[in-house]
XYZ file of C-alpha atoms in Angstrom:
672
model
C -15.264 21.666 23.757
C -11.585 21.111 22.173
C -11.327 18.052 20.028
C -7.970 16.814 20.309
C -8.021 13.760 18.051
C -9.573 15.816 15.294
C -6.976 18.758 15.531
C -4.512 16.698 15.157
C -6.056 14.696 12.045
C -6.774 18.339 10.835
C -3.108 19.593 11.336
C -1.646 16.158 9.674
C -4.106 15.614 6.830
C -5.235 18.912 6.405
C -9.067 20.049 5.717
C -11.356 17.646 3.934
C -11.974 18.397 -0.164
C -15.268 17.824 -2.041
C -15.161 15.554 -4.645
C -15.827 18.375 -7.510
C -12.385 19.548 -6.390
C -10.541 16.210 -8.119
C -9.045 18.419 -10.710
C -7.395 20.576 -8.576
C -5.330 17.482 -8.030
C -3.974 16.772 -10.903
C -0.313 17.263 -11.717
C 1.790 18.868 -14.142
C 4.723 17.738 -15.444
C 7.142 19.169 -12.911
C 5.345 18.023 -10.417
C 4.367 14.371 -11.869
C 8.182 14.238 -12.126
C 9.560 13.800 -8.550
C 6.285 12.180 -7.415
C 6.452 8.969 -9.974
C 10.057 9.203 -11.029
C 11.610 9.709 -7.711
C 12.672 5.765 -7.309
C 14.214 5.249 -10.527
C 15.741 8.533 -10.304
C 17.191 7.986 -6.567
C 18.314 4.207 -7.521
C 21.533 5.744 -9.011
C 22.281 6.078 -5.399
C 22.884 2.796 -5.127
C 22.612 0.531 -8.063
C 26.329 1.266 -9.041
C 27.403 0.035 -5.346
C 25.255 -2.805 -6.154
C 27.350 -3.660 -8.912
C 30.692 -3.349 -7.164
C 29.175 -5.377 -3.955
C 28.802 -8.424 -6.671
C 32.135 -7.558 -8.382
C 34.295 -7.788 -5.612
C 33.065 -10.818 -4.125
C 36.121 -11.849 -6.272
C 38.785 -9.208 -5.311
C 39.344 -6.594 -7.813
C 40.044 -9.129 -10.276
C 36.343 -8.400 -11.950
C 36.014 -4.612 -11.519
C 36.547 -4.366 -15.178
C 33.137 -6.071 -15.904
C 31.188 -2.836 -14.393
C 31.509 -0.764 -17.488
C 29.925 -3.391 -19.453
C 27.399 -4.398 -16.950
C 26.405 -0.770 -16.474
C 26.006 -0.213 -20.451
C 24.168 -3.165 -20.527
C 21.510 -1.639 -17.630
C 21.726 1.541 -19.547
C 20.186 -0.295 -22.744
C 17.948 -2.132 -21.056
C 16.354 1.112 -19.381
C 16.197 2.615 -22.912
C 14.269 -0.186 -23.950
C 11.714 -0.186 -21.117
C 11.166 3.221 -21.243
C 10.197 3.275 -24.857
C 7.908 0.224 -24.099
C 6.027 2.000 -21.835
C 5.527 5.111 -23.574
C 3.403 2.957 -25.989
C 1.810 1.552 -23.079
C 0.859 5.103 -22.058
C -0.547 5.684 -25.372
C -2.356 2.709 -25.686
C -3.533 2.069 -22.324
C -4.312 5.657 -20.710
C -6.638 4.644 -17.892
C -4.313 3.926 -15.033
C -4.194 0.637 -15.240
C -0.732 -0.020 -16.561
C 1.213 -2.957 -16.869
C -1.899 -4.475 -14.766
C -4.556 -3.311 -17.840
C -2.367 -4.214 -20.420
C -2.051 -8.046 -19.300
C -5.568 -8.169 -18.333
C -6.643 -7.339 -22.078
C -4.313 -9.325 -24.096
C -3.520 -12.124 -21.772
C -5.891 -13.057 -19.486
C -7.322 -11.946 -16.141
C -5.041 -14.478 -14.331
C -1.996 -13.435 -16.242
C -2.850 -9.622 -15.026
C -3.134 -10.373 -11.507
C -0.104 -12.039 -12.016
C 0.992 -8.573 -12.625
C -0.610 -7.116 -10.209
C 0.211 -9.189 -7.277
C 4.370 -8.597 -8.287
C 3.668 -5.019 -8.776
C 1.820 -4.723 -5.217
C 4.603 -7.254 -3.785
C 7.538 -4.829 -5.292
C 5.732 -0.869 -4.012
C 6.418 -2.762 -0.828
C 9.603 -3.451 -1.523
C 10.735 -0.085 -2.898
C 9.383 1.547 0.322
C 11.538 -0.516 2.530
C 14.472 -1.194 0.233
C 14.455 2.694 -0.238
C 13.866 4.103 3.155
C 16.835 2.001 4.345
C 19.264 3.072 1.826
C 18.123 6.642 2.498
C 18.531 5.968 6.652
C 22.287 4.298 5.679
C 23.132 7.832 4.025
C 22.226 9.577 6.800
C 24.717 7.029 9.114
C 27.456 7.728 6.338
C 27.441 11.008 7.359
C 26.626 10.907 10.931
C 27.793 7.645 12.031
C 26.709 8.315 15.528
C 23.113 7.627 14.497
C 23.973 3.888 13.826
C 22.247 2.755 16.781
C 19.181 4.257 15.812
C 18.924 2.414 12.307
C 15.263 1.044 12.534
C 13.763 4.020 15.122
C 14.647 6.677 12.090
C 12.973 4.013 9.062
C 10.086 3.841 11.069
C 10.018 7.385 11.405
C 10.171 8.168 7.927
C 7.555 5.795 6.854
C 5.310 7.614 9.546
C 6.128 11.329 7.514
C 5.816 9.908 4.375
C 2.906 8.658 5.268
C 1.425 11.645 6.582
C 2.267 13.723 3.207
C 0.386 11.543 1.303
C -2.674 11.446 3.207
C -2.299 15.121 2.264
C -3.055 14.489 -1.488
C -0.672 13.708 -4.521
C -0.618 17.331 -5.459
C 0.681 18.652 -1.717
C 3.076 15.770 -1.409
C 4.209 16.524 -5.097
C 5.042 20.322 -3.618
C 7.169 18.777 -0.475
C 9.194 16.612 -2.644
C 9.833 18.382 -5.515
C 12.931 20.178 -4.322
C 14.776 17.576 -2.854
C 14.657 15.788 -5.683
C 15.445 18.339 -8.166
C 18.445 19.269 -6.370
C 19.388 15.741 -6.033
C 19.418 15.346 -10.040
C 21.088 19.056 -10.025
C 23.568 17.676 -6.962
C 24.677 14.654 -8.647
C 25.152 16.231 -12.097
C 27.159 18.929 -10.559
C 29.620 16.283 -8.589
C 29.751 13.662 -11.864
C 30.375 16.904 -14.526
C 33.080 18.161 -11.960
C 34.664 15.114 -11.362
C 34.724 14.309 -15.039
C 36.455 17.457 -15.846
C 38.983 16.839 -13.192
C 39.671 13.721 -14.862
C 39.754 15.329 -18.513
C 42.383 17.800 -16.711
C 44.789 15.053 -15.078
C 43.462 15.707 -11.668
C 41.381 12.635 -11.348
C 39.758 12.512 -8.053
C 39.972 9.090 -5.600
C 38.116 8.180 -3.460
C 39.024 6.908 0.303
C 38.673 3.669 -0.177
C 41.210 3.016 -3.363
C 44.384 2.440 -0.967
C 42.307 -0.463 0.276
C 42.733 -3.770 -0.990
C 39.771 -6.580 -1.300
C 40.428 -10.309 0.017
C 37.932 -12.060 -2.197
C 35.309 -14.220 -0.956
C 35.819 -17.770 -0.242
C 35.123 -19.700 -3.799
C 34.760 -16.953 -5.600
C 38.666 -16.314 -6.392
C 40.224 -17.420 -9.747
C 36.536 -17.653 -11.482
C 35.978 -19.066 -15.009
C 33.961 -20.255 -17.303
C 30.469 -20.629 -16.360
C 31.080 -19.714 -12.522
C 32.358 -15.883 -13.780
C 29.103 -15.878 -16.091
C 27.193 -15.970 -12.858
C 28.883 -13.489 -11.021
C 28.473 -10.975 -13.912
C 25.102 -11.860 -14.392
C 24.766 -11.979 -10.829
C 26.243 -8.363 -10.539
C 24.162 -7.210 -13.600
C 20.564 -8.288 -11.989
C 21.819 -6.108 -8.962
C 22.081 -3.125 -11.384
C 18.906 -3.700 -12.698
C 17.544 -2.067 -9.557
C 18.186 1.150 -11.583
C 15.008 0.138 -13.198
C 12.850 -0.215 -10.252
C 9.637 2.199 -10.294
C 9.720 2.813 -14.504
C 6.112 1.237 -14.700
C 4.853 3.559 -12.036
C 3.771 6.564 -14.334
C 1.993 4.202 -16.658
C 0.041 3.296 -13.544
C -0.582 7.194 -12.412
C -1.479 8.624 -15.998
C -5.227 9.769 -14.499
C -3.069 12.121 -11.922
C -1.820 14.202 -15.184
C -3.066 17.023 -16.423
C -4.707 16.972 -19.910
C -3.554 15.662 -22.390
C -2.813 13.247 -20.499
C -0.890 10.285 -22.094
C 1.023 12.749 -24.049
C 2.063 14.429 -20.549
C 2.710 11.201 -18.868
C 5.189 10.115 -21.913
C 6.859 13.206 -21.963
C 7.605 12.819 -18.469
C 8.656 9.243 -19.611
C 10.949 10.340 -21.214
C 12.265 12.900 -19.095
C 12.664 10.041 -16.300
C 14.839 8.153 -18.991
C 17.386 10.306 -19.987
C 18.062 12.021 -16.281
C 18.230 8.418 -14.989
C 20.607 7.244 -17.750
C 22.876 10.256 -17.739
C 23.402 10.080 -13.668
C 23.606 6.432 -13.944
C 26.486 6.384 -16.273
C 28.056 9.223 -14.607
C 28.108 7.565 -11.280
C 29.508 4.800 -12.811
C 32.309 5.908 -14.662
C 33.161 8.186 -12.066
C 33.356 5.202 -9.348
C 35.654 3.702 -11.901
C 37.798 6.366 -12.211
C 37.951 7.130 -8.189
C 38.711 3.443 -7.762
C 35.717 3.052 -5.437
C 36.515 -0.503 -3.602
C 33.585 -1.462 -1.400
C 32.430 -4.954 -0.256
C 29.551 -7.011 1.566
C 32.083 -7.004 4.945
C 34.695 -4.526 5.609
C 36.983 -7.376 7.138
C 37.392 -7.828 3.555
C 39.503 -4.826 2.774
C 43.410 -4.837 3.188
C 45.506 -1.881 4.570
C 42.748 -0.655 7.262
C 44.597 1.352 9.866
C 42.134 0.247 12.689
C 39.588 -2.734 13.940
C 37.741 -3.432 10.375
C 34.701 -4.930 13.183
C 34.231 -1.238 13.970
C 35.204 0.464 10.774
C 31.902 1.144 8.810
C 32.049 1.786 5.191
C 30.866 4.946 3.285
C 28.815 4.175 0.332
C 29.995 4.672 -2.842
C 28.154 8.319 -3.074
C 29.488 9.305 -0.204
C 32.848 8.177 -1.329
C 32.357 10.475 -4.916
C 31.195 13.307 -3.213
C 34.107 13.276 -0.490
C 36.487 12.465 -3.544
C 35.477 15.450 -5.944
C 34.312 18.410 -3.460
C 37.298 18.281 -0.976
C 36.805 15.934 2.033
C 34.404 14.384 4.099
C 34.265 17.764 5.805
C 33.477 20.030 2.623
C 29.953 21.413 1.700
C 29.566 19.564 -1.439
C 29.950 16.353 0.568
C 27.384 17.364 2.982
C 25.280 18.732 0.286
C 24.666 15.887 -1.528
C 24.524 13.686 1.736
C 21.632 15.526 2.538
C 20.005 15.218 -0.474
C 20.554 11.833 -1.631
C 19.406 10.719 2.033
C 16.579 12.438 1.324
C 15.648 11.733 -2.126
C 16.118 8.024 -1.280
C 13.307 8.121 1.481
C 11.179 10.472 -0.698
C 11.740 7.764 -3.655
C 9.613 5.827 -1.491
C 6.522 8.211 -2.527
C 6.898 6.653 -6.100
C 5.336 3.309 -4.511
C 2.988 5.432 -1.930
C 1.358 6.606 -5.212
C 1.763 3.696 -7.394
C 0.351 1.121 -4.706
C -2.881 2.760 -3.716
C -3.705 3.391 -7.343
C -3.284 -0.146 -8.203
C -4.941 -1.613 -5.405
C -7.939 1.031 -6.288
C -8.083 -0.521 -9.557
C -8.284 -3.826 -8.177
C -10.690 -3.151 -5.824
C -12.732 -1.487 -8.627
C -12.712 -5.111 -10.226
C -13.157 -6.795 -7.129
C -10.328 -8.277 -6.360
C -9.565 -6.458 -3.137
C -11.575 -5.130 -0.742
C -13.751 -2.246 -1.669
C -12.120 -0.117 0.513
C -9.373 0.384 -0.812
C -11.092 2.088 -3.538
C -12.516 4.926 -1.235
C -10.877 8.429 -1.642
C -9.996 10.298 1.990
C -10.318 13.698 3.510
C -7.882 14.713 0.841
C -9.364 12.854 -1.963
C -6.339 10.472 -1.792
C -6.971 6.610 -1.831
C -5.837 6.593 1.877
C -6.550 3.070 2.716
C -4.236 1.833 0.632
C -1.582 4.059 1.680
C -1.912 3.229 5.304
C -2.082 -0.660 4.172
C 1.218 0.015 2.407
C 2.721 1.831 5.397
C 2.037 -0.820 7.562
C 3.384 -3.938 5.888
C 6.652 -2.048 4.514
C 6.865 -0.894 8.326
C 6.893 -4.479 9.704
C 9.240 -5.300 6.582
C 11.825 -2.560 8.273
C 11.182 -3.754 11.652
C 12.082 -7.155 10.851
C 14.811 -6.720 8.476
C 16.454 -4.493 10.933
C 16.247 -1.707 7.910
C 19.088 -3.402 6.250
C 19.589 -2.657 2.493
C 21.898 -5.837 2.062
C 19.090 -8.176 3.616
C 16.442 -6.883 1.730
C 17.802 -6.129 -1.700
C 17.170 -9.681 -2.698
C 13.707 -9.472 -2.136
C 13.761 -6.744 -4.743
C 13.176 -6.158 -8.557
C 11.831 -9.640 -9.111
C 8.057 -8.056 -9.082
C 8.692 -5.203 -11.662
C 10.927 -7.644 -13.999
C 7.982 -9.846 -14.080
C 5.676 -6.752 -14.799
C 7.632 -6.200 -17.002
C 8.183 -9.291 -19.409
C 4.300 -9.794 -19.342
C 3.441 -6.242 -20.136
C 5.841 -6.147 -23.065
C 4.034 -9.692 -24.098
C 0.921 -7.713 -24.115
C 1.697 -4.855 -26.101
C 2.899 -7.308 -28.753
C -0.521 -8.907 -29.193
C -2.262 -5.564 -28.746
C -0.144 -4.655 -31.654
C -1.006 -7.696 -33.327
C -4.348 -7.157 -33.298
C -4.390 -3.821 -34.310
C -2.546 -5.070 -37.565
C -4.681 -7.638 -38.086
C -7.766 -5.321 -37.410
C -6.646 -2.207 -39.578
C -8.122 -0.148 -36.689
C -5.218 1.337 -34.860
C -4.766 5.115 -34.624
C -1.248 4.886 -36.139
C 0.101 4.301 -39.291
C 1.097 0.644 -39.761
C 4.545 0.873 -40.117
C 4.737 3.027 -36.724
C 2.773 -0.168 -35.206
C 5.554 -2.454 -36.454
C 8.153 -0.349 -35.078
C 5.885 -0.236 -31.970
C 5.706 -4.291 -31.967
C 9.573 -4.721 -32.242
C 10.517 -2.504 -29.425
C 7.955 -4.274 -27.322
C 9.164 -8.010 -28.329
C 13.176 -6.736 -27.678
C 11.569 -5.499 -24.412
C 9.645 -8.143 -23.772
C 12.928 -10.685 -24.714
C 15.523 -8.881 -22.455
C 13.249 -8.327 -19.474
C 12.110 -12.349 -19.683
C 16.243 -12.870 -19.375
C 16.760 -10.795 -16.439
C 14.007 -12.402 -14.868
C 15.288 -15.732 -15.291
C 18.569 -14.058 -14.215
C 17.256 -12.867 -11.223
C 15.359 -16.006 -10.048
C 18.602 -17.587 -10.868
C 20.753 -15.671 -8.738
C 18.439 -14.418 -5.908
C 15.827 -16.938 -5.678
C 18.292 -18.624 -2.637
C 19.428 -15.649 -0.865
C 15.722 -14.581 0.045
C 13.866 -13.776 -3.649
C 11.924 -17.226 -2.490
C 10.195 -15.007 -0.057
C 8.664 -12.732 -2.623
C 7.819 -15.306 -5.175
C 5.737 -16.428 -2.148
C 4.532 -13.211 -1.000
C 3.136 -12.645 -4.811
C 1.970 -16.386 -4.835
C -0.415 -15.815 -2.245
C -1.490 -12.372 -2.711
C -2.556 -14.054 -6.027
C -4.517 -16.857 -4.463
C -6.195 -14.555 -2.143
C -7.140 -11.496 -4.700
C -8.783 -14.906 -6.865
C -10.513 -15.613 -3.501
C -11.841 -12.724 -3.091
C -13.122 -11.997 -6.856
C -14.876 -15.011 -6.184
C -16.280 -14.139 -2.859
C -17.573 -10.850 -4.799
C -19.226 -12.733 -7.305
C -21.062 -15.234 -5.163
C -22.329 -12.907 -3.164
C -23.341 -10.673 -6.106
C -25.568 -14.070 -7.661
C -26.738 -14.733 -4.108
C -28.069 -11.076 -3.752
C -29.502 -10.791 -7.509
C -32.739 -9.845 -8.136
C -34.603 -12.357 -10.570
C -38.254 -12.141 -9.268
C -39.007 -9.367 -6.934
C -42.544 -10.288 -6.472
C -41.211 -13.490 -3.487
C -39.393 -10.685 -1.969
C -42.157 -8.023 -1.505
C -44.600 -10.363 0.283
C -44.827 -8.985 3.891
C -44.574 -11.085 6.752
C -48.239 -12.944 8.287
C -47.094 -11.143 11.368
C -44.495 -9.027 13.102
C -43.826 -10.446 16.634
C -41.809 -7.884 18.565
C -39.437 -8.650 21.674
C -37.827 -5.590 23.499
C -34.867 -6.854 25.919
C -35.216 -5.590 29.522
C -32.462 -5.500 32.008
C -33.457 -3.418 34.418
C -36.311 -0.518 33.873
C -34.730 2.930 32.950
C -35.135 5.100 30.884
C -33.597 3.839 27.671
C -35.965 0.499 28.331
C -39.132 2.675 28.201
C -37.983 4.506 25.380
C -37.215 1.057 23.826
C -40.845 0.160 24.819
C -42.352 3.289 23.065
C -40.350 3.074 19.852
C -41.527 -1.101 19.579
C -45.049 0.362 19.820
C -44.819 2.661 17.391
C -44.194 -0.358 14.327
C -47.450 -1.406 15.669
C -46.650 -5.059 15.754
C -49.474 -7.778 16.131
C -47.418 -8.994 19.401
C -45.317 -6.951 21.715
C -43.350 -8.567 24.680
C -40.628 -7.430 27.035
C -37.867 -10.045 27.728
C -35.651 -10.500 30.610
C -33.277 -13.031 32.040
C -33.323 -13.728 35.556
C -29.569 -14.333 36.360
C -30.430 -13.236 39.886
C -33.597 -14.419 41.267
C -33.781 -11.062 43.594
C -33.200 -8.357 40.867
C -35.887 -10.311 38.875
C -38.447 -10.257 41.165
C -37.913 -6.552 41.653
C -37.966 -6.000 38.227
C -41.556 -7.477 38.006
C -42.587 -5.609 40.981
C -41.666 -2.302 39.449
C -43.013 -3.240 35.938
C -46.229 -3.851 37.900
C -46.212 -0.887 39.957
C -45.649 1.656 36.782
C -48.616 0.010 35.398
C -46.743 -0.955 31.961
C -49.073 -3.277 29.819
C -46.672 -4.964 27.982
C -45.918 -8.642 29.352
C -42.557 -9.226 30.669
C -41.771 -12.736 30.395
C -38.531 -13.815 32.436
C -36.182 -16.220 31.031
C -34.490 -18.614 33.845
C -30.229 -18.584 33.589
C -29.501 -21.282 35.826
C -25.450 -20.896 34.711
C -25.386 -17.028 34.826
C -25.685 -16.819 31.180
C -27.430 -14.135 29.185
C -26.802 -14.384 25.601
C -27.341 -18.606 25.361
C -31.181 -17.854 26.851
C -32.456 -15.093 24.733
C -30.841 -16.498 21.616
C -32.585 -20.084 22.060
C -35.618 -18.075 23.073
C -35.929 -16.274 20.041
C -35.107 -19.465 17.694
C -38.113 -20.803 19.572
C -40.277 -18.233 18.298
C -38.910 -18.492 14.711
C -39.327 -22.304 14.780
C -43.109 -22.115 15.965
C -44.193 -19.188 13.812
C -41.738 -19.885 10.680
C -43.885 -17.318 8.735
C -43.712 -14.707 11.109
C -40.889 -12.104 11.768
C -39.409 -11.378 14.969
C -38.478 -8.133 15.552
C -35.861 -7.812 18.845
C -35.424 -3.899 20.157
C -32.364 -3.631 22.176
C -31.503 -0.711 24.661
C -28.148 0.624 24.059
C -26.144 3.614 25.714
C -24.371 6.137 23.049
C -20.970 7.868 24.887
C -19.156 9.853 24.193
C -15.565 8.483 25.494
C -13.519 5.390 23.778
C -13.008 4.299 27.526
C -16.817 4.363 28.444
C -17.586 1.683 25.484
C -15.389 -1.262 27.697
C -17.929 -0.348 30.799
C -21.612 -0.378 28.946
C -23.396 -2.097 26.155
C -20.963 -5.831 26.018
C -24.005 -7.648 26.651
C -26.029 -5.870 23.721
C -23.079 -6.414 21.304
C -22.847 -10.199 21.965
C -26.544 -10.716 21.589
C -26.442 -9.066 17.870
C -23.645 -10.789 16.694
C -25.265 -14.091 17.570
C -28.935 -12.979 16.216
C -28.013 -11.656 13.422
C -27.034 -14.889 12.123
C -30.623 -16.057 12.882
C -32.960 -16.032 9.763
C -36.268 -14.187 9.741
C -34.877 -11.926 13.254
C -34.274 -8.112 12.888
C -32.625 -6.736 15.370
C -32.764 -2.955 16.175
C -30.810 -1.040 18.398
C -32.466 2.595 20.146
C -29.961 4.500 21.756
C -30.170 6.351 24.339
C -27.769 9.414 24.500
C -25.612 9.902 27.547
C -24.531 13.255 29.197
C -20.780 13.061 27.664
C -21.882 11.951 24.134
C -24.726 15.182 23.830
C -22.085 18.086 24.769
C -23.503 20.748 22.376
C -20.104 22.168 20.740
C -19.184 18.318 20.505
C -18.030 18.733 16.806
C -18.627 15.860 14.321
C -15.574 13.335 14.494
C -15.164 12.755 10.835
C -16.103 15.375 7.538
C -19.520 14.354 6.154
C -19.766 11.518 3.947
C -16.256 10.249 5.865
C -16.531 6.881 4.682
C -16.433 7.330 0.885
C -16.230 5.876 -2.412
C -13.540 5.901 -5.050
C -13.932 8.350 -7.714
C -14.485 6.373 -11.282
C -11.632 5.900 -13.233
C -11.150 5.268 -16.911
C -10.594 1.787 -16.169
C -13.099 1.515 -13.765
C -15.119 -1.286 -15.738
C -16.016 -4.331 -14.019
C -15.034 -7.147 -14.974
């Protein structure tokens, strides 16, 4: 019979791949760039806008700080890229910041980085998808009422693509990323050329004034410094996702560190060029954008119904000749696509990091298992669920979500650079490093500068965004940190409890084996369970039933005698019509009377072919098994009876062989 769930799974995910095919999923640089760098590249679409949104709180008076803030963001991005190039060469195993910090600053600090990055990856998906939906709505305002539905649909699409495997998702996402890069660079170049020729593009919002936000007009001194620092911290969203390449080094083709470092350099150069160009063009075109359209002056209509276009949309319209030009629609289309696909950075970084943490026993081991397409499917699904809940809870609003963003990534940046400083100190002290001493001194200086600058940004972000919602990200990271430590303690305690010190006591057989077959009525499953129990040759074999209905119990006893079944049948009285409690109490009493004996309980069960049939059968057996498994010295065996619905000759396997899989060992896979 046609297996619809299996067909749909193969349609979405594709055919299952053998473990030996893992090498076929390794990425060349041209695919690794859009997969791992789509987040920092796409942040160009909103990083400049975030700077302007903060500065326009004071009206138009502080927009002249934009160029200086952008220059600081560019310098910081360059330092971070250089620092992570050091990381991929020194720690090519794929742990990235987590590996660096764990080795050099200790496991607890490493978990701080891991928790921060996991939270940040979730926020990357939420913010990127919400930003992409914003750009879709900028081009098609009639879709504004479907914001949340669109966001959740895009998350589902990304999830499906990533479940197909890293390489296939890279092929699907490469074209939009490169088209976006080309479109933005063409727009910036065209705009700057027009400016140089005296025909500067003018944004649609240039004619509007901006009323300062109450309390933010005429700022001086410390208040002005705080406003500028807040704008700088918002502009630092351009750095999100830079660390993803250092986490994904094992996914590159050989030589892995060199290819990862080259991809990092290309990503840094492209991101800097686009961010600087968009910011310069926004100042030339006099883009005016605010957090509330009603603070714009000179609007022709009602401000409550006016939808502000994004900075990218205004620039595309100004450069290419209006909102109905081909260039405008092209830039808006590829921007919306790449913003949504920017979440793919997280869909690769989150499962990889979670798999390493699972291997080190800080997260459930299922997160280290690879799926049909050799991707870490459980991590992909977990990320999709949490990000989807965030988008639903915050109504897919970038303004609301952005305050939870970038805190985690700068925590990872700062601790990672500190860890690299300690790494170079150790290499210089021992004299065992692969680089000449003068190169190591240079590398240490780069990492030291990176640690100081990213640490300063982290403090700024904490101060300026904490009360606006960043406290929730801090709380989430703290809870995740404590949860991972608790999981590790559990796994360590379980390993210690199960460890074999002297095998002899465990190999001593029980004095006797007492077998009990549970009987509800006399039918074929009962007879099979009796035959199976006899095959074990127990020292004592009894059949046990619960007399919930005295007439049915009497009928069972007569049938037992009529068929001449030579196994004693015991009936337990149940005045309160319970089944589970009398059986459990009886089994426990047998254990108390014979503590050195083993009690084996055989439970007949139906095997059904449809999910809804499980609702009609096996409920008592399920409860009994759950209770008996907590009784020491009791073994519970299910004896299956396949109903017709489960034994169709043409029924295909529901899952491929080995569907519950283990992850492939990684370079950083040593247990801690």
